[in-house]
mmCIF file of C-alpha atoms in Angstrom:
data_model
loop_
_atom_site.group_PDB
_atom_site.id
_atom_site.type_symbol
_atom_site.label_atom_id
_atom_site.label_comp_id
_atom_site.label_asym_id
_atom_site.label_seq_id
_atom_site.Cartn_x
_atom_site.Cartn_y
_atom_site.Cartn_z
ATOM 1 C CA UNK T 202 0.000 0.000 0.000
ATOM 2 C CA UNK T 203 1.158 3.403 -0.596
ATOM 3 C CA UNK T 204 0.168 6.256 1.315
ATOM 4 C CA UNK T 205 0.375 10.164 -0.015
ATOM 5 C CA UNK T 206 0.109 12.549 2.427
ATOM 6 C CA UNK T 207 -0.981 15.687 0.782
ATOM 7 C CA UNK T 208 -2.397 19.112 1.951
ATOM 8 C CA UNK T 209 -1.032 22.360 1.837
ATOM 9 C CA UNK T 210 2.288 23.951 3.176
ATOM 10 C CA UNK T 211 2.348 23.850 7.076
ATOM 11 C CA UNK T 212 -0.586 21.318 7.324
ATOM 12 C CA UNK T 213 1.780 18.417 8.658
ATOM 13 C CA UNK T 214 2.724 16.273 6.205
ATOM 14 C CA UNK T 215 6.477 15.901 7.135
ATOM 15 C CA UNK T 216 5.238 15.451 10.990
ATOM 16 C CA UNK T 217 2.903 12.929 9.927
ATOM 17 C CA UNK T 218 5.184 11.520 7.553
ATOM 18 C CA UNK T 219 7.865 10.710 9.962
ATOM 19 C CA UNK T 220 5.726 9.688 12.851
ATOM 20 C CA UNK T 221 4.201 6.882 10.410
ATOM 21 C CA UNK T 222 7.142 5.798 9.238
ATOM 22 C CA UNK T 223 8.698 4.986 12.625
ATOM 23 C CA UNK T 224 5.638 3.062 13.510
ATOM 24 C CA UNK T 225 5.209 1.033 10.650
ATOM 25 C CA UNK T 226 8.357 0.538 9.646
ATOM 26 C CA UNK T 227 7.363 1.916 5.912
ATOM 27 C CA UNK T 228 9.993 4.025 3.746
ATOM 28 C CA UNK T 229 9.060 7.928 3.793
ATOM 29 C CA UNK T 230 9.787 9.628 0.374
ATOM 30 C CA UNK T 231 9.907 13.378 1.195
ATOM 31 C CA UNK T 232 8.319 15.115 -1.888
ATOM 32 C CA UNK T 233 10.268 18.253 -0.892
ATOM 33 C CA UNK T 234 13.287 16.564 -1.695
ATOM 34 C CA UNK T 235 12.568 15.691 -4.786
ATOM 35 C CA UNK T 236 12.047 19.675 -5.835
ATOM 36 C CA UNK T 237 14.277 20.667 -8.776
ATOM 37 C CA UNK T 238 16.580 23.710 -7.167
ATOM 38 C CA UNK T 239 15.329 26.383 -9.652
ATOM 39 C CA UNK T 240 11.486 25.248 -7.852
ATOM 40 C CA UNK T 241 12.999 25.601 -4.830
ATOM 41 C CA UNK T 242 14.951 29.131 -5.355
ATOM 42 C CA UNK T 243 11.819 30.323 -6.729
ATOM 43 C CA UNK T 244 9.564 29.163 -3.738
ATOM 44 C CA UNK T 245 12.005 30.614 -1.274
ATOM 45 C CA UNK T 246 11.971 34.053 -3.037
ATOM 46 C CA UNK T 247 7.391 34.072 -2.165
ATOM 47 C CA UNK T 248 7.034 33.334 -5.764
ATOM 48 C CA UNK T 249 3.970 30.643 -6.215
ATOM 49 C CA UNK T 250 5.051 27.679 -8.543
ATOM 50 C CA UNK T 251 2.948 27.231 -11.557
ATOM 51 C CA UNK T 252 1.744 23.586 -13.237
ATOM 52 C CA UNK T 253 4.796 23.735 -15.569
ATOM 53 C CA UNK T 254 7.153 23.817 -12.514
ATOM 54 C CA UNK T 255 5.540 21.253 -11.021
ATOM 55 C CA UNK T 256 5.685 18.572 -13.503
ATOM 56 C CA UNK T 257 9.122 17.266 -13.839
ATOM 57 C CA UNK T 258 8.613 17.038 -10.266
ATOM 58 C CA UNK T 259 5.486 15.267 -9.967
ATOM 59 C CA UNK T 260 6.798 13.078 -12.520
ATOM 60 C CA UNK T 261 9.850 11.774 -10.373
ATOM 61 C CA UNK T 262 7.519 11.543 -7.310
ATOM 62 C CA UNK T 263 5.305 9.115 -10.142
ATOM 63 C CA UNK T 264 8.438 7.292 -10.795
ATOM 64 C CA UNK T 265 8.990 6.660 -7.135
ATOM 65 C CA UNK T 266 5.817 5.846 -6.574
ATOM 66 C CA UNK T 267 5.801 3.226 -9.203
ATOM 67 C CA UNK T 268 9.089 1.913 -8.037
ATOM 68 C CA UNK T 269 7.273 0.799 -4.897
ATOM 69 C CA UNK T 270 3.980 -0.271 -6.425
ATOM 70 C CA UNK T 271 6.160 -2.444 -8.509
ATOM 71 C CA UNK T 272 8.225 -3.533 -5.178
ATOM 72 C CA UNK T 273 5.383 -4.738 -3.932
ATOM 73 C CA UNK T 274 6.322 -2.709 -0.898
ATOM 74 C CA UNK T 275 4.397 -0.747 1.611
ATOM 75 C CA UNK T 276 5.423 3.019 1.693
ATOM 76 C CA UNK T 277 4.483 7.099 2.780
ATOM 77 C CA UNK T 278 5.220 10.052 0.023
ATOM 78 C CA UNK T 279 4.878 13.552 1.472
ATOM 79 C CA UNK T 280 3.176 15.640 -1.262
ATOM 80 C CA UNK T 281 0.888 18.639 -1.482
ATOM 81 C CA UNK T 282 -0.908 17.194 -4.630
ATOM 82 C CA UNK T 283 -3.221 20.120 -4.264
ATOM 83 C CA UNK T 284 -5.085 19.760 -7.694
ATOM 84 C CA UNK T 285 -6.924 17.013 -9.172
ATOM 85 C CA UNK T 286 -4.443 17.212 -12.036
ATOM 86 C CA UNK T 287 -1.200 16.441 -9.771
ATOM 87 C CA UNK T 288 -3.002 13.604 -8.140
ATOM 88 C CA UNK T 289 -3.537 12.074 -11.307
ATOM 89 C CA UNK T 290 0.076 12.041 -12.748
ATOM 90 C CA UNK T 291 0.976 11.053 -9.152
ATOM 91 C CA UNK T 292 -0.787 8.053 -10.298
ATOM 92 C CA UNK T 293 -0.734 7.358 -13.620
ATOM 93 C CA UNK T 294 2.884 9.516 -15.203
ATOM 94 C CA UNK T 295 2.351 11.635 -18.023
ATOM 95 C CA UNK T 296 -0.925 9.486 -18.975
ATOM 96 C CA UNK T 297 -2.753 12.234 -17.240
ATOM 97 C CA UNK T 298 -1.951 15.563 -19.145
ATOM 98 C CA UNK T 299 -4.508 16.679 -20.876
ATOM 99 C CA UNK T 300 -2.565 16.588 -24.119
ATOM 100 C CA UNK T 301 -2.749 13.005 -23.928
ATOM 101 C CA UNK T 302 -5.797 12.597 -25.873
ATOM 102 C CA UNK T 303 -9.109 11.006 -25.396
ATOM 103 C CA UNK T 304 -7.855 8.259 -23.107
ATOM 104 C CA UNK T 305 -6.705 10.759 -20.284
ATOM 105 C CA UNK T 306 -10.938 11.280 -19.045
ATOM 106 C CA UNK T 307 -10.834 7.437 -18.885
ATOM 107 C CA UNK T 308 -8.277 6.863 -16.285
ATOM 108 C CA UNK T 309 -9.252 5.778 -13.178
ATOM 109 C CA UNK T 310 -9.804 8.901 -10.217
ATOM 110 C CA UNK T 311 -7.788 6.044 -8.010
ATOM 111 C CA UNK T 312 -6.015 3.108 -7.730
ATOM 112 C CA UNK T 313 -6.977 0.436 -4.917
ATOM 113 C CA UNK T 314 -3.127 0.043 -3.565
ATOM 114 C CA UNK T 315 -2.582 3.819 -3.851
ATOM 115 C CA UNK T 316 -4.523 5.862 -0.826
ATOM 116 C CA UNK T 317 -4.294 9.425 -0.208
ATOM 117 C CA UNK T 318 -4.573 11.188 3.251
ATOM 118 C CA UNK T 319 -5.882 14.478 2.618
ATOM 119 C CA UNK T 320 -4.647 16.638 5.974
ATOM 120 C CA UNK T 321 -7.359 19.198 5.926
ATOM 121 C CA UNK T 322 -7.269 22.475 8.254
ATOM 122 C CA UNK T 323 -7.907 26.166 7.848
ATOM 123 C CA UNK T 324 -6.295 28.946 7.003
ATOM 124 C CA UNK T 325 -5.138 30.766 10.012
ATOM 125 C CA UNK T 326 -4.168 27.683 11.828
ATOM 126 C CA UNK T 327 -1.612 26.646 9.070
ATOM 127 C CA UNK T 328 -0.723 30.039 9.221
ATOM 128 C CA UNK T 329 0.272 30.311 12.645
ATOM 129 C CA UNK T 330 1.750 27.141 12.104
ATOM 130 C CA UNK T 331 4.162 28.740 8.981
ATOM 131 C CA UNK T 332 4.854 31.561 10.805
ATOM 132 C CA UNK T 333 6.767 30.027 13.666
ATOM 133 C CA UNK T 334 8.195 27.151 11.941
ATOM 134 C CA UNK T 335 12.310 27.518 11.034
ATOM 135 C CA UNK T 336 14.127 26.306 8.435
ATOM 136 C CA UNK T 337 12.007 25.637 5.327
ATOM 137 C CA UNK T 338 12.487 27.711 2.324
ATOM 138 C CA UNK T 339 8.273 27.656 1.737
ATOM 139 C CA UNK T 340 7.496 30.658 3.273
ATOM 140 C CA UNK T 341 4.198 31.612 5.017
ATOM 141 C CA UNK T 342 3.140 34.593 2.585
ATOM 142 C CA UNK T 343 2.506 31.608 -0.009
ATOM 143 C CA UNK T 344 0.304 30.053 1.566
ATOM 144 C CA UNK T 345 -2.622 31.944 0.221
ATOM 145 C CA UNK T 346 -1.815 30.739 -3.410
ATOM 146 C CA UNK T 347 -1.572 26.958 -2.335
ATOM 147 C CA UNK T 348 -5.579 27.514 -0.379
ATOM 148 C CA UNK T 349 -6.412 29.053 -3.995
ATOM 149 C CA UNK T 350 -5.346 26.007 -5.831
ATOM 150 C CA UNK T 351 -6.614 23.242 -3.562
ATOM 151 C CA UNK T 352 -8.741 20.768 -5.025
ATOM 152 C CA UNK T 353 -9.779 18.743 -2.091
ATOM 153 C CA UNK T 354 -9.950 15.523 -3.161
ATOM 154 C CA UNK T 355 -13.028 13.543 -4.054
ATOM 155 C CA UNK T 356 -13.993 10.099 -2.348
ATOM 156 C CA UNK T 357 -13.305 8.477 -5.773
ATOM 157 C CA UNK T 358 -10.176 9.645 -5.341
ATOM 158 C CA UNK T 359 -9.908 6.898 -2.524
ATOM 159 C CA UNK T 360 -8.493 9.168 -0.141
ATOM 160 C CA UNK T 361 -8.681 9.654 3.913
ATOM 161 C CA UNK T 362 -9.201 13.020 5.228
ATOM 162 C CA UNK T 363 -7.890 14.144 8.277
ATOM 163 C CA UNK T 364 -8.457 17.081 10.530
ATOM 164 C CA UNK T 365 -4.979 18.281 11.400
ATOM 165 C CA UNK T 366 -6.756 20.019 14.651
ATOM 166 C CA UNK T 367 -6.307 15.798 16.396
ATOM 167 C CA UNK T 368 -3.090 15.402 17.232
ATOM 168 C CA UNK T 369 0.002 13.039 15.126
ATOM 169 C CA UNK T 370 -1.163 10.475 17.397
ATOM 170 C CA UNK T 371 -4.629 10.206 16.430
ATOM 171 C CA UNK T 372 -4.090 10.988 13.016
ATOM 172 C CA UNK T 373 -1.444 7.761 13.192
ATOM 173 C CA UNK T 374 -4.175 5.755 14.716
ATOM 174 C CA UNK T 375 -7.183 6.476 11.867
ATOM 175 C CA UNK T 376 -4.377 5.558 9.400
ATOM 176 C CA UNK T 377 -3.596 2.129 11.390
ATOM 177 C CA UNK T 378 -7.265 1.231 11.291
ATOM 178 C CA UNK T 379 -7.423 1.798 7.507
ATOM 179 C CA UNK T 380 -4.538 -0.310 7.164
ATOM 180 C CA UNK T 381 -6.405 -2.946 9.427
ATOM 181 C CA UNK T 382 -9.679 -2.552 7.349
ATOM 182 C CA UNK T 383 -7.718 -2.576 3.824
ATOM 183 C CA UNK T 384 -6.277 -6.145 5.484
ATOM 184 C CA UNK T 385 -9.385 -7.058 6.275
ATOM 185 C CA UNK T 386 -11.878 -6.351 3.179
ATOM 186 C CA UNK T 387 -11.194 -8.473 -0.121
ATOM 187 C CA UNK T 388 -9.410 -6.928 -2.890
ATOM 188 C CA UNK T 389 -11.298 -6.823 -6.188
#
C-alpha cells in the first residue's frame, strides 16, 4: 500500500510523515526533496510555482511511486498534490496531461493500492503554524496561493481526510485502522 500525504504547506505532512514511518516501519519519500533547485529558489523568493514547474517534479515523485507499487512494498510520500491534475500524474505519469488525448478522461480517479490522506485544516491555523516554523524555504506569505489552488480531493479519489486540529497520534491511529480494514476487506 502506498500512502500520499498531501495538503497544503504547514498542514503536517512531514510530521505525519515521519511519525508513520517509525511506527510502521514503511519508507518515507519526502516530496520536498525531490524539488528541482530552480522550484525551490523560486519558492524561497514568495514566488507561487505554476503547473509547468511542477511537472518534472510530480513526474519523479510518479516514478517513485511506481518503483514501490512495482516492489510490492508498503510506503508514505509527502506531497501537497493540491489539484486534481497532480493527483492524477501522481498516479498514472504523463498518462494524465490533458494533451494526452481522449484516453486521459478514462483513467481511473484512483487506484486500490494507492490511498491518499488528505490533511485538511484552515487557514489561520496553518498560518500560525508557517509563521513560527524555522528552516524551510516555503514561506508563510505563499500560503494563500496553495488555499487558492486546492482541489480537495473527491472520495473516488480513494483518499482519507484528516483534521490536522487531532493530534500526530490520532491521526497515526485512523491511518492504522485503515490499514487494518484494507487487510481485512477483499481486494477486487
Amino acid at each position: 500500500m502506498i500512502y500520499i500525504i498531501m495538503g497544503v504547506s504547514g498542514c503536517g505532512k512531514s510530521a505525519l510523515g515521519a511519525f508513520l514511518s517509525e511506527k510502521l516501519g514503511w519508507p518515507l519519500h519526502e516530496g520536498d526533496s525531490f524539488h528541482p533547485q530552480g522550484n525551490i529558489e523560486k519558492m524561497a523568493r514568495s514566488e507561487p510555482l505554476t503547473d509547468q514547474d511542477r511537472l518534472p517534479w510530480l513526474l519523479k515523485l510518479h516514478e517513485v511511486i511506481e518503483r514501490e507499487r512495482s516492489s510490492g512494498s508498503d510506503a508514505l510520500v509527502a506531497c501537497s498534490a493540491l489539484k486534481r491534475l497532480y493527483r492524477q500524474i501522481l498516479l498514472h505519469g504523463s498518462k494524465a496531461f490533458p494533451s494526452s488525448g481522449p484516453d486521459q478522461d478514462g483513467l481511473p480517479a484512483s487506484s486500490p493500492d494507492v490511498c491518499f490522506l488528505f490533511l485538511y485544516g484552515d487557514y489561520d491555523l496553518i498560518q500560525q503554524r508557517m509563521v513560527v516554523r524555522r528552516g524551510h524555504y516555503m514561506k508563510a506569505d505563499l500560503l494563500r496561493s496553495q488555499f487558492d489552488v486546492l482541489e480537495p480531493p473527491l472520495d473516488k479519489e480513494n483518499v482519507l481526510p484528516l483534521d490536522i486540529r487531532r493530534s500526530i497520534t490520532d491521526m497515526a491511529m485512523e491511518v492504522e485502522k485503515h490499514i487494518v480494514s484494507l487487510k481485512l476487506s477483499p481486494r477486487p
